mmCIF file of C-alpha atoms in Angstrom:
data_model
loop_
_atom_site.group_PDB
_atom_site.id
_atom_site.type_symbol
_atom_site.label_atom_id
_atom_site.label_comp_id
_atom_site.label_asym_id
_atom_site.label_seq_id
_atom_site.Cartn_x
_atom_site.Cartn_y
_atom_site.Cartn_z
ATOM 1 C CA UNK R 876 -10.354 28.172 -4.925
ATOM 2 C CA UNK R 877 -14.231 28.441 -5.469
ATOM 3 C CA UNK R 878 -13.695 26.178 -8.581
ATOM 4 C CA UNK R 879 -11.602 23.504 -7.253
ATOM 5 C CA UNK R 880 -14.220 23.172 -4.375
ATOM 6 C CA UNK R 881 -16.916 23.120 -6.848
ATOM 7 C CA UNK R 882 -15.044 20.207 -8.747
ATOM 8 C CA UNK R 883 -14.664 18.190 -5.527
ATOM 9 C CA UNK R 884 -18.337 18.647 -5.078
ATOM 10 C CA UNK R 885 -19.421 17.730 -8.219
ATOM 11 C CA UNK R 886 -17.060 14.392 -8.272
ATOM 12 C CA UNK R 887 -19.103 13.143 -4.974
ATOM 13 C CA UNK R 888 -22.344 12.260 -7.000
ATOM 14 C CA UNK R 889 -20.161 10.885 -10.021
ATOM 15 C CA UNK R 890 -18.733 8.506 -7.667
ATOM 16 C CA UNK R 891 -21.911 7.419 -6.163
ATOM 17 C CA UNK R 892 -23.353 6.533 -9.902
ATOM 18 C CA UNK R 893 -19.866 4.827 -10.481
ATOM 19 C CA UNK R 894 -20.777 2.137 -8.021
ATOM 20 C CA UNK R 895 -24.423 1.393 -9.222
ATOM 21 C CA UNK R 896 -24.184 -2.455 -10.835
ATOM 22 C CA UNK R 897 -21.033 -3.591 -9.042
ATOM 23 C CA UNK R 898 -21.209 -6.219 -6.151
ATOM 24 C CA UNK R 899 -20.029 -5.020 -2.839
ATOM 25 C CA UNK R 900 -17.105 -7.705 -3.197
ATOM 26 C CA UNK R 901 -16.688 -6.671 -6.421
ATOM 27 C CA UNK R 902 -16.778 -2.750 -6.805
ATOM 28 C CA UNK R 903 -13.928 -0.779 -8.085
ATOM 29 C CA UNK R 904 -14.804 1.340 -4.820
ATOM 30 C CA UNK R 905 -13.371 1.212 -1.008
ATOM 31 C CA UNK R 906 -14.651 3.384 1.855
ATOM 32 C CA UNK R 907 -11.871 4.534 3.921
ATOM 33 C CA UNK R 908 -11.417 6.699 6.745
ATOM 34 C CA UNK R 909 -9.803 10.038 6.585
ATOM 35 C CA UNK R 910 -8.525 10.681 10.047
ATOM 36 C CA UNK R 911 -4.833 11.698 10.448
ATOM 37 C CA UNK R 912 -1.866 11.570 8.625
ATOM 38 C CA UNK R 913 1.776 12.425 8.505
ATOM 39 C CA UNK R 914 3.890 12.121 5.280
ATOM 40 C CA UNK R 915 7.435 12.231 4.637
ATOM 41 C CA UNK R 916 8.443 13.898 1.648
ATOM 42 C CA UNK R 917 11.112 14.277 -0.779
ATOM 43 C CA UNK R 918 11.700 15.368 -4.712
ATOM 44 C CA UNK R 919 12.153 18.486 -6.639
ATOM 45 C CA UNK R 920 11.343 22.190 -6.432
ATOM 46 C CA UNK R 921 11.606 23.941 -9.774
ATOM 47 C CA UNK R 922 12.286 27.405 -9.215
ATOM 48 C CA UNK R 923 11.084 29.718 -12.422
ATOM 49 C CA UNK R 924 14.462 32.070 -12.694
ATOM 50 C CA UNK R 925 13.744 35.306 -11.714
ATOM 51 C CA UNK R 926 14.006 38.545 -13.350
ATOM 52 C CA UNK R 927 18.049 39.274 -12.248
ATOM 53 C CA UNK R 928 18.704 35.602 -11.713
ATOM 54 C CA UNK R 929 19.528 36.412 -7.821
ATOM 55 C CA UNK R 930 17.512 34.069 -6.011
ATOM 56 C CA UNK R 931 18.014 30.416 -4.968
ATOM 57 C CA UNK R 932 17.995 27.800 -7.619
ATOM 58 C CA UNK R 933 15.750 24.689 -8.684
ATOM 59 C CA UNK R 934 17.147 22.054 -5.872
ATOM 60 C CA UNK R 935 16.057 18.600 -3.967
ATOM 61 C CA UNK R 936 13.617 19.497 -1.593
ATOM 62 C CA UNK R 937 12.489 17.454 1.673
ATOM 63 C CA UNK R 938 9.701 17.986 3.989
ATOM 64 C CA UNK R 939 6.953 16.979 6.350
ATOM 65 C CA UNK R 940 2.442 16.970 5.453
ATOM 66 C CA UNK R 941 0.416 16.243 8.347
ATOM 67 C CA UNK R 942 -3.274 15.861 7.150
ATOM 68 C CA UNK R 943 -6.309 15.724 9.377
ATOM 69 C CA UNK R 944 -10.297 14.889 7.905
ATOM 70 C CA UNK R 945 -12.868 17.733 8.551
ATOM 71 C CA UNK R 946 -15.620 15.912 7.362
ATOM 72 C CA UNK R 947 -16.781 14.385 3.728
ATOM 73 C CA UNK R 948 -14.076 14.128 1.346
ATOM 74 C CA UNK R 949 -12.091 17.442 3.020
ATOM 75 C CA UNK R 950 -8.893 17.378 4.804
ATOM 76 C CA UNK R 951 -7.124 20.347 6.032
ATOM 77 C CA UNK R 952 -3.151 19.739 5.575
ATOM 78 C CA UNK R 953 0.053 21.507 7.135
ATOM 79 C CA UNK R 954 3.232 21.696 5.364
ATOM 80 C CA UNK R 955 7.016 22.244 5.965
ATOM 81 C CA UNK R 956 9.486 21.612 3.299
ATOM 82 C CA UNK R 957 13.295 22.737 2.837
ATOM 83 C CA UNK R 958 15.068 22.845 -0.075
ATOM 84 C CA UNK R 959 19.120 23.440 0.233
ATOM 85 C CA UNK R 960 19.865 25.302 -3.233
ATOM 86 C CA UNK R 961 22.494 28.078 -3.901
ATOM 87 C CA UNK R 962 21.979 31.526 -5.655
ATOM 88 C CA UNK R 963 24.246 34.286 -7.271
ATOM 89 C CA UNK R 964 25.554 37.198 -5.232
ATOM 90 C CA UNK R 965 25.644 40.462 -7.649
ATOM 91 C CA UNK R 966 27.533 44.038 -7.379
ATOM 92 C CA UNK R 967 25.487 46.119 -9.507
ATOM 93 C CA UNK R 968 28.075 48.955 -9.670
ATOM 94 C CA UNK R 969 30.626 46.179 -11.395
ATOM 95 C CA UNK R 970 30.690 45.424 -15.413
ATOM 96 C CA UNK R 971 28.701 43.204 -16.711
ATOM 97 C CA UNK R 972 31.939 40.665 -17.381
ATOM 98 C CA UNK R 973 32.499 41.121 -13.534
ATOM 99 C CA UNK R 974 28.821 41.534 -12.114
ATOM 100 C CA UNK R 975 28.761 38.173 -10.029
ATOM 101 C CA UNK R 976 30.622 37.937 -7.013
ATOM 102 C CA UNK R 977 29.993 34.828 -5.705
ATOM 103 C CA UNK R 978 27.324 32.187 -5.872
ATOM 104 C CA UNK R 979 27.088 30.915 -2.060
ATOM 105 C CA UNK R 980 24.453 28.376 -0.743
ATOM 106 C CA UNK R 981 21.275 29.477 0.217
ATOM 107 C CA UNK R 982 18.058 27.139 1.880
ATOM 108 C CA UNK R 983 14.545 27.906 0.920
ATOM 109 C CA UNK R 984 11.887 27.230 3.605
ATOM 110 C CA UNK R 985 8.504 26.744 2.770
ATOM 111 C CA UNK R 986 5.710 26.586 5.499
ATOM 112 C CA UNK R 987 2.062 26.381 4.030
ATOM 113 C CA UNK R 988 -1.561 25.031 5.460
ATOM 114 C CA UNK R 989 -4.721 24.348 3.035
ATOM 115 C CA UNK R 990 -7.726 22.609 2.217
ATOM 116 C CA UNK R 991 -7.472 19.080 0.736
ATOM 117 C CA UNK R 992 -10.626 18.020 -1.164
ATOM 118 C CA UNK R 993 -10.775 14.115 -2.615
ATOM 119 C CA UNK R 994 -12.150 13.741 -5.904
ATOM 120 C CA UNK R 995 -13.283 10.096 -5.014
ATOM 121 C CA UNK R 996 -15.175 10.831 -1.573
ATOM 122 C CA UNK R 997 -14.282 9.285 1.405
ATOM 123 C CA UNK R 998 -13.531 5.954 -0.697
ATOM 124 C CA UNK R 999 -10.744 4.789 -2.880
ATOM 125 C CA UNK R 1000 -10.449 3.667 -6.759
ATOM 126 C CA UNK R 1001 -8.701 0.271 -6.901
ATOM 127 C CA UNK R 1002 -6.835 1.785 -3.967
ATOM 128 C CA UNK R 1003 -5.959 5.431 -5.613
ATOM 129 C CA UNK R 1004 -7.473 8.702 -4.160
ATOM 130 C CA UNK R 1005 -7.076 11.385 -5.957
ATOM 131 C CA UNK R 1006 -7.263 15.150 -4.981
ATOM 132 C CA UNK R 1007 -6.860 18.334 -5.291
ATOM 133 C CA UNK R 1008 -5.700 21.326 -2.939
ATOM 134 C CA UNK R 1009 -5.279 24.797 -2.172
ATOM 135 C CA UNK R 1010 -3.339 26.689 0.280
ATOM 136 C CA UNK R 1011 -1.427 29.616 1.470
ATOM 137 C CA UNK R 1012 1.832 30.261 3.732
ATOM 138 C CA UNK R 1013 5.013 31.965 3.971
ATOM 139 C CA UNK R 1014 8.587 31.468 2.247
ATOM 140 C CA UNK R 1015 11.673 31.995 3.123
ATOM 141 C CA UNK R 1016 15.745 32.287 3.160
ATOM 142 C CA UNK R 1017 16.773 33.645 6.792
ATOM 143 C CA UNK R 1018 19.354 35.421 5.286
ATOM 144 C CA UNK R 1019 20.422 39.330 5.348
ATOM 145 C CA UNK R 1020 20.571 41.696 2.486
ATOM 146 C CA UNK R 1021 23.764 40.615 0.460
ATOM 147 C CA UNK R 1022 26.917 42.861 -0.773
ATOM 148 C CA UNK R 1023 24.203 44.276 -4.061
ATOM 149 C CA UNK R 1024 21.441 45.068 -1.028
ATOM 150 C CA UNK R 1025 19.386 42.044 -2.141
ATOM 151 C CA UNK R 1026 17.365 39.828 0.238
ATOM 152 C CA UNK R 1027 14.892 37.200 -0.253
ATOM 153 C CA UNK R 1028 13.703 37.898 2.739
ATOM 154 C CA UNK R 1029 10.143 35.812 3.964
ATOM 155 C CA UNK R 1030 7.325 36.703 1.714
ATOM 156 C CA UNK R 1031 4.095 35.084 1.462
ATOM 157 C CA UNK R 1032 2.793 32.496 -0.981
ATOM 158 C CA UNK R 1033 -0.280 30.709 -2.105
ATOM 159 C CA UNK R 1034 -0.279 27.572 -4.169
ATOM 160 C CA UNK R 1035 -2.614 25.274 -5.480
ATOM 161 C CA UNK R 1036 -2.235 21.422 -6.495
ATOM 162 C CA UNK R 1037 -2.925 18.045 -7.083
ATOM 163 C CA UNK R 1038 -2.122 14.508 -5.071
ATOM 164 C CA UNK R 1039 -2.263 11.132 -5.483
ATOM 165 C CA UNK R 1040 -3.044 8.663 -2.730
ATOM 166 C CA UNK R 1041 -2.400 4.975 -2.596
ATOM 167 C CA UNK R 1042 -4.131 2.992 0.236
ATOM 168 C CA UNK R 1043 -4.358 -0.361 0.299
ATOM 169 C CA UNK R 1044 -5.684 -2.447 2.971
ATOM 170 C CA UNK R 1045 -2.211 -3.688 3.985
ATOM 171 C CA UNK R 1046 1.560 -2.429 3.680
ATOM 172 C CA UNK R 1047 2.911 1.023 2.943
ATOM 173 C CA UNK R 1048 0.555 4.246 2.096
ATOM 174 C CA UNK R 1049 2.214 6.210 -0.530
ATOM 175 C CA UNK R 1050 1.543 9.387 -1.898
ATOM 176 C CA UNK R 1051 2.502 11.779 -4.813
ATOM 177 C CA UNK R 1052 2.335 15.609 -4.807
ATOM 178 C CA UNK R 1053 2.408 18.008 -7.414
ATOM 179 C CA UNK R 1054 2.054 21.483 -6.407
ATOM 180 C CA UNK R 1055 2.290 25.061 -7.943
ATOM 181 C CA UNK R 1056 3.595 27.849 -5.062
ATOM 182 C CA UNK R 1057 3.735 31.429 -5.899
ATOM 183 C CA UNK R 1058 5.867 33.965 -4.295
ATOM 184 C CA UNK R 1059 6.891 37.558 -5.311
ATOM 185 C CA UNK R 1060 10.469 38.928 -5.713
ATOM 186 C CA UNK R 1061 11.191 42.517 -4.926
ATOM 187 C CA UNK R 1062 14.335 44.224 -6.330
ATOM 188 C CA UNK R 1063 16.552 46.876 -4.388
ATOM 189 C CA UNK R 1064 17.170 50.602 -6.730
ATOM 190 C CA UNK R 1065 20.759 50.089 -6.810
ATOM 191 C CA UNK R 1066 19.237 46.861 -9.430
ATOM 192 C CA UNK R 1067 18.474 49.638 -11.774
ATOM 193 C CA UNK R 1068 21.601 51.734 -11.952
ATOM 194 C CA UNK R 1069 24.001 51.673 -14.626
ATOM 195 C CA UNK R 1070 27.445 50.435 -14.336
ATOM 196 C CA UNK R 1071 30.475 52.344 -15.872
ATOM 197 C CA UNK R 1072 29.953 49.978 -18.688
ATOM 198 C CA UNK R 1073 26.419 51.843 -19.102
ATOM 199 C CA UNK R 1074 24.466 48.281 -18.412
ATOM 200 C CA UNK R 1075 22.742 47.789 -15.058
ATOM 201 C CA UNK R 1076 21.268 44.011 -13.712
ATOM 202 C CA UNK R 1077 17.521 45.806 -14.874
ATOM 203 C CA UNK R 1078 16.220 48.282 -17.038
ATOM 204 C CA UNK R 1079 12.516 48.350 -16.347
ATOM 205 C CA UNK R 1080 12.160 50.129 -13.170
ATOM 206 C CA UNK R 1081 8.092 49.101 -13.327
ATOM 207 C CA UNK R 1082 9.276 45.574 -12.647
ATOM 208 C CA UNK R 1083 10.583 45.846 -9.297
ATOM 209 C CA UNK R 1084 8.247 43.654 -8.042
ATOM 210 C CA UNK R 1085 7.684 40.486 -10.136
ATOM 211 C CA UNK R 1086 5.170 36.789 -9.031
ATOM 212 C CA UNK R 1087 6.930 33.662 -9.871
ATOM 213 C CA UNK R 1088 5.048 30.412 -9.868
ATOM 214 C CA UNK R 1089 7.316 27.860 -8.893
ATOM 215 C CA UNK R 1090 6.930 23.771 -9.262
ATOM 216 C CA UNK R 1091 7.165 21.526 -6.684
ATOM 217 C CA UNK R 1092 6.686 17.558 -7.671
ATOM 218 C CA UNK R 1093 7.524 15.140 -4.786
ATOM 219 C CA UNK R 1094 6.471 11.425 -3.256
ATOM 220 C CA UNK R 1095 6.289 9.913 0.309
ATOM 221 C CA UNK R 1096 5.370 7.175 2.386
ATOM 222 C CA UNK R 1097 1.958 7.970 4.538
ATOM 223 C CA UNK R 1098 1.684 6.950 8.577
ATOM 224 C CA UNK R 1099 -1.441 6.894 9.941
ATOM 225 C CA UNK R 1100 -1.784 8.276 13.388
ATOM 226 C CA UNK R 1101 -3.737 8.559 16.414
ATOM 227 C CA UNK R 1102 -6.065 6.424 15.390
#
């Protein structure tokens, strides 16, 4: 986090230099006010597969940012996104050949909050802001253990990312996210049992806990409010 924030800092004099010989009419530059914002979101979440391949998929994901200005180029930002996926049910006493159940649908909810820093200031580049961010929050299935005594469960995540901001003077805002959200799995003992057909789901019982970074690449329309 301390070198992202250092970045942002260090782009602010950059961008002052960047002006130096243009015409007002004429510069590359914009200032723009960062008040508040809410974005509606959709795309993809890329889910890295797990160790026992138990927990839900890469799927569509849709969501709400709401963005507010703290001063300079900083923003703190507030995020919900869902993403309806499905995942595979295990028994770990069962075969291998017979090991999956069932593979029934399961929703991933993702509720973070971070810092927002512009790389440009509080001005624009031929429209385009760019940024980067950091953030932390909490994940989560709302479902019970399943039939193997697996559960997703909520656990908490951090993630860090970048965005790109177009704001022109007139018609629609737009933006693109791309953002990095890590969450750990946890795996149940039965996980490392073996099955009459001496396998089990896992054999290394010092991975029962495992981090996962997962990608998260989406693009929305921005509406300015209460201004």
């Amino acid at each position: 986090m301390a070198a992202l924030v250092t970045l942002a800092a260090l782009s602010a004099p950059a961008t002052a230099r960047a002006q130096v010989g243009h015409l007002p009419e004429k510069s590359p530059y914009e200032d723009v006010k960062i008040g508040q914002t809410l974005t509606v979101m959709g795309g993809w979440l890329a889910v890295q597969r797990d160790l026992a391949d138990v927990a839900p998929a890469s799927s569509w994901v849709t969501g709400l940012r709401y963005d507010i200005g703290v001063g300079g180029p900083a923003s703190l930002f507030a995020r919900y996104m869902v993403s309806p996926s499905e995942r595979r049910v295990l028994v770990p006493a069962n075969p291998l050949t017979t090991r999956v159940l069932a593979t029934p649908g399961a929703t991933t909810h993702v509720l973070d909050g971070g810092l927002d820093m512009a790389l440009t200031g509080r001005k624009t580049w031929h429209h385009f802001m760019p940024s980067i961010n950091v953030g932390a929050g909490i994940v989560s299935d709302f479902a019970k253990a399943d039939t193997g005594a697996y559960k997703f469960g909520t656990k908490f995540s951090f993630n860090y990312g970048f965005s790109m901001r177009y704001l022109p003077r007139r018609g629609p805002q737009l933006r693109i996210d791309a953002t990095n959200n890590f969450w750990k799995y946890q795996y149940p003992d039965r996980y490392f049992v073996k099955a009459s057909d001496t396998t089990s789901i896992l054999t290394d019982t010092r991975k029962r806990e495992a981090w996962r970074g997962n990608w998260g690449l989406s693009a929305g329309v921005i509406f300015p409010i209460f201004r």
